[in-house]
Amino acid sequence: MALHSITAHGMPELQGHHDVHHEEHWFLKYCWSTDHKMIAKQYLVTGLLMALIGGFFAYVFRWQLAFPNQPVPFFGVVTPASYNMMITQHGTIMIFYVAMPVLLAAFGNYLIPLMVGADDMVFPRLNRASYQVFLISSVILIWSFFVPGGGFGGAWTAYPPLSAGSQYNLTPSGSTLWVVAVAVEFVAFLMGGINFIVTAMNARAPGMKFVDVPLAVWMIVIASVMFMMSVGPLIAGSVMLVMDQNFGTHFFDPRTGGDPVLWQHLFWFFGHPEVYVVLLPALGFLAEILPVFSRKKLFGYRTLLYSSIGTACLSFFVWAHHQFISGIDPRMANVFAATTVLISIPIAEIMFVFIATLYRSSIQFTVPMLWALSFVAEFLVGGVTGIFLGASGADIHFHDTYFVLAHFHYTFFPIAIIGSFAGLTYWFPKMFGRHLNEGLGRVHFWITIISFNFIWMPLFFTGIMGDHRRIYSFANFPDLMTPDRILLREISSVATAVMGIAQVLFFANFFWSMYKGRKAEDNPYNANTLEWRCPSPPPHGNFAVMPTVYRSPYEYNHPDREVDFWPQDEPPAGQGELRPEGAH
Amino acid sequence: MAEQHPSHESGGIGWQPLARSVFLTTFLGAVIVVGTVLFYIFAGGEDLIARLIPANSSFAGDIDFVILVIAGIVGFWFFASLFAFFVLLYQSRRRPGHKPEYLAKHDHQLHTWVSWPHWLVIACDLIIIIVAVKVWHQVKQVAPPADTVIRVVAQQWGWTFRHPGTDNKLDTVDDIVTIDRLHVPLDQVVHFELQSKDVMHDFSVPVFRLKQDAVPGRTIKGWFKPVKAGAFDIQCAEMCGIGHGLMPARIFVETPEQHAAFLEDSARNASVPGGQSIY
Amino acid sequence: MSTEAATREERKYWRIWAILISLPLLSLAAQQTGMGWLAILVSVVVMLTSTWFAVTTWMHVHLEPRFVPYLCLLGIAAMFLLFFMVAPDVMSHEGNNWQNRSADTPAHIERPVDPLAPPGAAAETHH
Amino acid sequence: MNYTTITKFDRGPLARLLTGAGLAAALLTGCHPDQRMSASSDRQKQLYAYCMQCHQIDGGGHKLAAAPNIGGLDSAYVENQLNKWRDGVRGAHPDDAEGLRMRPMLRTLAGTDDIKVVAAYVASMSTVYSPPSLYGDQEKGGKVYQASCASCHGTEGLGNQAMMSPRLAGRNDWYLVTQLHKFRSGVRGADPRDAQGAMMRPMALGLADEQTIRDVAVYLSQLKPKEI
Amino acid sequence: MSGQIIATGRSAAGMPTGKLAVWMVIASEIPIFGGILAPYLMHRIGHPDWGQMAASLNVWIGTFNTGLLVTSSLFAMLAHAAAERGDGPLAAARLRLAAYGGLVFLCIKAYEWYAKISHDHVPQTGTFYGYYFSATGLHGIHILAGVAILLAIAAQAEKGKNLQRVELIGIYWHFVDVVWFFLFHIFYIIR
């Protein structure tokens, strides 16, 4: 191993295999690159663009719900068909084309090689192929909006016979393209998932035991395993659905012996593990950010790890709580109610660990820390309201009302939006070598958080008061047109517009700071994990000298060290056991 | 930079005073929350949910009770953890001279901190499961004997209701079939057979806390017993295509005289069902 | 690897091959006897034994680290979970408060008649 | 190297500019636009947008959605039918699957003036002809039509405004067949408030058998009026 | 440009990266095949009248196909044995034999499908055939992919390069064989 001398402020001087960086054609560098960092940025940019589309749909149909049948600024009249298409595509885009790519693929691709001390993903070409398959899938989805009949409008859960019969959904090619786009996206994430798991398991730096792996990597690996184990039936289900739609088969056609409830089971068998697949990476980012800005060791590394593995396993037993009143046998509902309420325990465990990490620490309210703390606060509301829906008795009233929407937006918003903002603001200096503008970040944070709460708190109450979801306009329901309900809906819609506009601040800050922001050092936050041990932005081969790991990533304020952080790859000064080469 | 924090004894960490104060404030906050919820439940607060949406069927009160029990338990944990969260945020903010602690592994106090909420959460979950399953069994699995049976057929973008007519038996000549307007007698157990002709629909009467999907190809039975007269909304609660938001229906809970009048005048011009204006 | 050890290795594979050829023949015989329960019993036994032979002797799964077989068993367990939790709704045709009317439609599905065909023209179905 | 610099509020020029813009935008959205489009052609297009998903943009109809080609019907007839849909005179029968799909769509139109606007727009569209989708002998169909139907619907099937009879020339053949079946079975036209329906039902019952209905339907769907 | 990635060479989990990846592929394929077989079994048990449709399957062709696939797996195994001895060309020859076995299997399968379609025993006229064609079709696609990879690795093995990959494709090929065991018994034997 190349000898490296300790320079003045404790950073090993960089020597070793710096291959000369020849300038490539921009296409090879940006679109055809096998460098995990470039592929991560490709996923990130695609995810953010899709978030714009999903967000715009949200603004439009939220406006239509508050001011029925009036033309929506920047869109025009919202017809029932375009309303259904927008809510369906909003759900599909936000889960499959924003949360999964940004949280799982963008950060997974960027962080796993850096955090385990490798120079790239184990299969670079497969990694590039997985992004390209994902790109094809998002192109197919966008294309499905413009085919005759328009985009698919039968809700993102695509229950047959509405999704199977084009005489019912009136979007003959739109519905098939939607199913094909989602199935191709699953293939992309199977390829990506295998890459994440194998890299995290095999390409770990010498000396990095399983307990030294940062939790962000662990969480993405558990999420990929869960995705791999749960997506199979839905791939088979989508093949059956496409055959039902186009080739006249009768898998889900009730008139000839098919069974629509079978699709619901296949969909939600994947659906519920899927929401934990996007939750775990966000928890992983929190496990990285909270200790750094509270300068304190994470409360329970093994507690967090075992309870997320527990959540992963339990998440396979709970799926039918989405179907309590949709035709399954009522006796089954009791089983799923019990497992659903019990799954709140490991998640409560994880929240206790995050809160306990803050105990007796020294919290520094930087923008990433603000996002991380707001994640904990908002996710508590989301997690807590889930129990109402998991308990079968209460779900009779709450199923498919705005209470359900408010619940899963209080979980999805912290996961997809707050989680990725936390990750982006925290790792931006490493990704682009420059700092984001701190003041702008704070303004964007406060406007987004306040407007988010103003969107969804009122809708909890409209949900209890009987507003059902996916209803085009409440003007047709006399009981729902009372002045208080109308006011609550208008507050929520205006807050959606405010939040939409506030995102301009983020995009401006993001793209402006990429070139004009303050230069960032290699380790601006004095963090321990390996990605801060290489220059920012890291060159092609990441580490000049491949690091060796000596300790866990959360050794902050260790009593017998004067500096309050202890990087993973810093050899212990004399005392402490020296880990032999290749220990695993 | 490595100034020594005064209270940082090298040996044991100063748990006791801090823990006691944080524990006390959390407990106090929790007691207040649980107290208010219990007050509402037992001091006539039964209609806490009913104030938002009327409870007009026999099992609506039971479902509201389940919601309130969950609200009480879950509210306690929510406010307790949020309270602890904000206390810790304020208390551990970065101040000059304040040095964070380093928690060694397997600290005894550390485990007590985590284990007692752990068991309490499990206990609360069991209570919630028992309450929820009891109500679910009572509403969805068993039904009191039927005073009258109706058939609800959902189809793309309209509801067809088949009333048994004067002989109170379905599929007889005197059945009354109406579109989007259901007439049921007050204070009687009404059983319904739910079917769908084409796609998934959902027969939901929010004020009755009644919701059941209509799965095409299946007949699903259910029951409700209206306890308050009046006209209420029926909503479709499962995406069924373009007209999903445009297929409202009305349920008319009628006193015996009104119901008799309805039966009688429907029998008179029973030749054609005749829809009503949709405005 | 000396050639003598190699041929012994390959002979072992041929022996496994012989077993894996004869097992399906066994289940074929069981099926030809016409006894349904026997066919099911034999085919389950044959499926498990041939999978065991193929996975241990050919794929050498016992030489891999422990988590590899565990991961595959996790997938199989997920499928059993899917089967046993979904069967009460899809397999049985009625249950508590519901009855699947569409389940007793005939298995053979008639093809829709082509409206453009002149009436009375015998619909050209296969034999 | 001290990271406290991070926490100071960056007073960069861009920061001040954008925060001001953000707040202004937040206030701007407070007021929501409530203006109605002027009652002109874009109002027509805006209202017809509700019908486009099934009846297509050119009024050509869509067999998959069981929606007929409504282009070229005169506005009085369209208005009369739309009022019937809204009042439940038509399409309010349990066996009328297509009727129950059409009827809720009237909830997207605010009132009688919207119905007039849509009716005028539909009348302004031209009838879209499509090849026959059923087997039918056009000569026989023509003879039967001229014998019993031409008196009300006109020899060239252009309809008669006084008697509120619609233009049948160019109507989809599958649509004519289903409507004739509905008239015969009383699913359509049996409502006491439906004057035209009462006149039409005996005529439909007068047709001999299924094949005659198809012949007439195919004949009408391909009937091109002589005037240009 | 990519050069030799250091990460690919590491085996912190105690097994070479390629083999770990192949086992991951197999672990992710199990739910996909399970996702087709589980609904089929539910419907098959729920609809006893699918028996006559199942009776139309030709058991003899099925058994022959099973034997053929097992033989093809044997050659993949022998190729692995040869590769371990470093004998590239022999491994390549045996891999090609395994690939040709797979192709013959596909031809027989195509013939069987043609017979079905000509008798109008197609998914449109019976959901049993729907599941039969989907399951065997998905399996057929996996065989096609396997044949392509077998030939690609045989070409490389002939030149003595990447001999460790012979074992990897062997594992995948045996997995495809095991899946066929299940399909054969569930569709052809259990009537």
PDB file of N, CA, C and O in Angstrom, chain A residues 547-563:
ATOM      1  N   PRO A 547      -8.672   3.578   0.962  1.00  0.00           N
ATOM      2  CA  PRO A 547      -8.643   3.671   2.442  1.00  0.00           C
ATOM      3  C   PRO A 547      -8.759   2.300   3.104  1.00  0.00           C
ATOM      4  O   PRO A 547      -9.297   1.361   2.519  1.00  0.00           O
ATOM      5  N   THR A 548      -8.259   2.221   4.295  1.00  0.00           N
ATOM      6  CA  THR A 548      -8.476   1.049   5.170  1.00  0.00           C
ATOM      7  C   THR A 548      -9.248   1.552   6.374  1.00  0.00           C
ATOM      8  O   THR A 548      -8.965   2.634   6.890  1.00  0.00           O
ATOM      9  N   VAL A 549     -10.217   0.761   6.806  1.00  0.00           N
ATOM     10  CA  VAL A 549     -11.143   1.269   7.845  1.00  0.00           C
ATOM     11  C   VAL A 549     -10.730   0.701   9.187  1.00  0.00           C
ATOM     12  O   VAL A 549     -10.316  -0.465   9.291  1.00  0.00           O
ATOM     13  N   TYR A 550     -10.808   1.563  10.216  1.00  0.00           N
ATOM     14  CA  TYR A 550     -10.361   1.130  11.554  1.00  0.00           C
ATOM     15  C   TYR A 550     -11.477   1.192  12.578  1.00  0.00           C
ATOM     16  O   TYR A 550     -11.367   0.618  13.648  1.00  0.00           O
ATOM     17  N   ARG A 551     -12.554   1.961  12.269  1.00  0.00           N
ATOM     18  CA  ARG A 551     -13.560   2.102  13.346  1.00  0.00           C
ATOM     19  C   ARG A 551     -14.917   2.414  12.731  1.00  0.00           C
ATOM     20  O   ARG A 551     -15.066   2.611  11.525  1.00  0.00           O
ATOM     21  N   SER A 552     -15.890   2.526  13.641  1.00  0.00           N
ATOM     22  CA  SER A 552     -17.277   2.775  13.176  1.00  0.00           C
ATOM     23  C   SER A 552     -17.374   4.225  12.731  1.00  0.00           C
ATOM     24  O   SER A 552     -16.555   5.057  13.122  1.00  0.00           O
ATOM     25  N   PRO A 553     -18.325   4.566  11.873  1.00  0.00           N
ATOM     26  CA  PRO A 553     -18.373   5.925  11.286  1.00  0.00           C
ATOM     27  C   PRO A 553     -18.932   6.984  12.235  1.00  0.00           C
ATOM     28  O   PRO A 553     -19.042   8.136  11.850  1.00  0.00           O
ATOM     29  N   TYR A 554     -19.294   6.627  13.454  1.00  0.00           N
ATOM     30  CA  TYR A 554     -19.996   7.647  14.262  1.00  0.00           C
ATOM     31  C   TYR A 554     -19.205   8.012  15.511  1.00  0.00           C
ATOM     32  O   TYR A 554     -19.741   8.369  16.525  1.00  0.00           O
ATOM     33  N   GLU A 555     -17.859   7.946  15.431  1.00  0.00           N
ATOM     34  CA  GLU A 555     -17.062   8.229  16.639  1.00  0.00           C
ATOM     35  C   GLU A 555     -16.878   9.741  16.780  1.00  0.00           C
ATOM     36  O   GLU A 555     -15.828  10.276  16.419  1.00  0.00           O
ATOM     37  N   TYR A 556     -17.918  10.408  17.262  1.00  0.00           N
ATOM     38  CA  TYR A 556     -17.775  11.866  17.482  1.00  0.00           C
ATOM     39  C   TYR A 556     -17.531  12.118  18.966  1.00  0.00           C
ATOM     40  O   TYR A 556     -18.088  11.426  19.814  1.00  0.00           O
ATOM     41  N   ASN A 557     -16.688  13.100  19.229  1.00  0.00           N
ATOM     42  CA  ASN A 557     -16.400  13.477  20.624  1.00  0.00           C
ATOM     43  C   ASN A 557     -15.967  12.291  21.462  1.00  0.00           C
ATOM     44  O   ASN A 557     -16.427  12.079  22.576  1.00  0.00           O
ATOM     45  N   HIS A 558     -15.080  11.489  20.866  1.00  0.00           N
ATOM     46  CA  HIS A 558     -14.578  10.337  21.641  1.00  0.00           C
ATOM     47  C   HIS A 558     -13.770  10.873  22.820  1.00  0.00           C
ATOM     48  O   HIS A 558     -12.964  11.794  22.649  1.00  0.00           O
ATOM     49  N   PRO A 559     -13.972  10.362  24.051  1.00  0.00           N
ATOM     50  CA  PRO A 559     -13.315  10.970  25.229  1.00  0.00           C
ATOM     51  C   PRO A 559     -11.804  11.091  25.056  1.00  0.00           C
ATOM     52  O   PRO A 559     -11.215  12.132  25.328  1.00  0.00           O
ATOM     53  N   ASP A 560     -11.139  10.041  24.521  1.00  0.00           N
ATOM     54  CA  ASP A 560      -9.673  10.168  24.535  1.00  0.00           C
ATOM     55  C   ASP A 560      -9.157  10.717  23.209  1.00  0.00           C
ATOM     56  O   ASP A 560      -8.143  10.264  22.698  1.00  0.00           O
ATOM     57  N   ARG A 561      -9.940  11.638  22.566  1.00  0.00           N
ATOM     58  CA  ARG A 561      -9.385  12.312  21.386  1.00  0.00           C
ATOM     59  C   ARG A 561      -9.669  13.793  21.539  1.00  0.00           C
ATOM     60  O   ARG A 561     -10.813  14.152  21.885  1.00  0.00           O
ATOM     61  N   GLU A 562      -8.669  14.643  21.233  1.00  0.00           N
ATOM     62  CA  GLU A 562      -8.965  16.061  21.475  1.00  0.00           C
ATOM     63  C   GLU A 562      -9.856  16.602  20.350  1.00  0.00           C
ATOM     64  O   GLU A 562     -10.868  17.269  20.619  1.00  0.00           O
ATOM     65  N   VAL A 563      -9.571  16.262  19.082  1.00  0.00           N
ATOM     66  CA  VAL A 563     -10.459  16.789  18.016  1.00  0.00           C
ATOM     67  C   VAL A 563     -11.802  16.040  18.121  1.00  0.00           C
ATOM     68  O   VAL A 563     -11.823  14.848  18.469  1.00  0.00           O
TER      69      VAL A 563
END
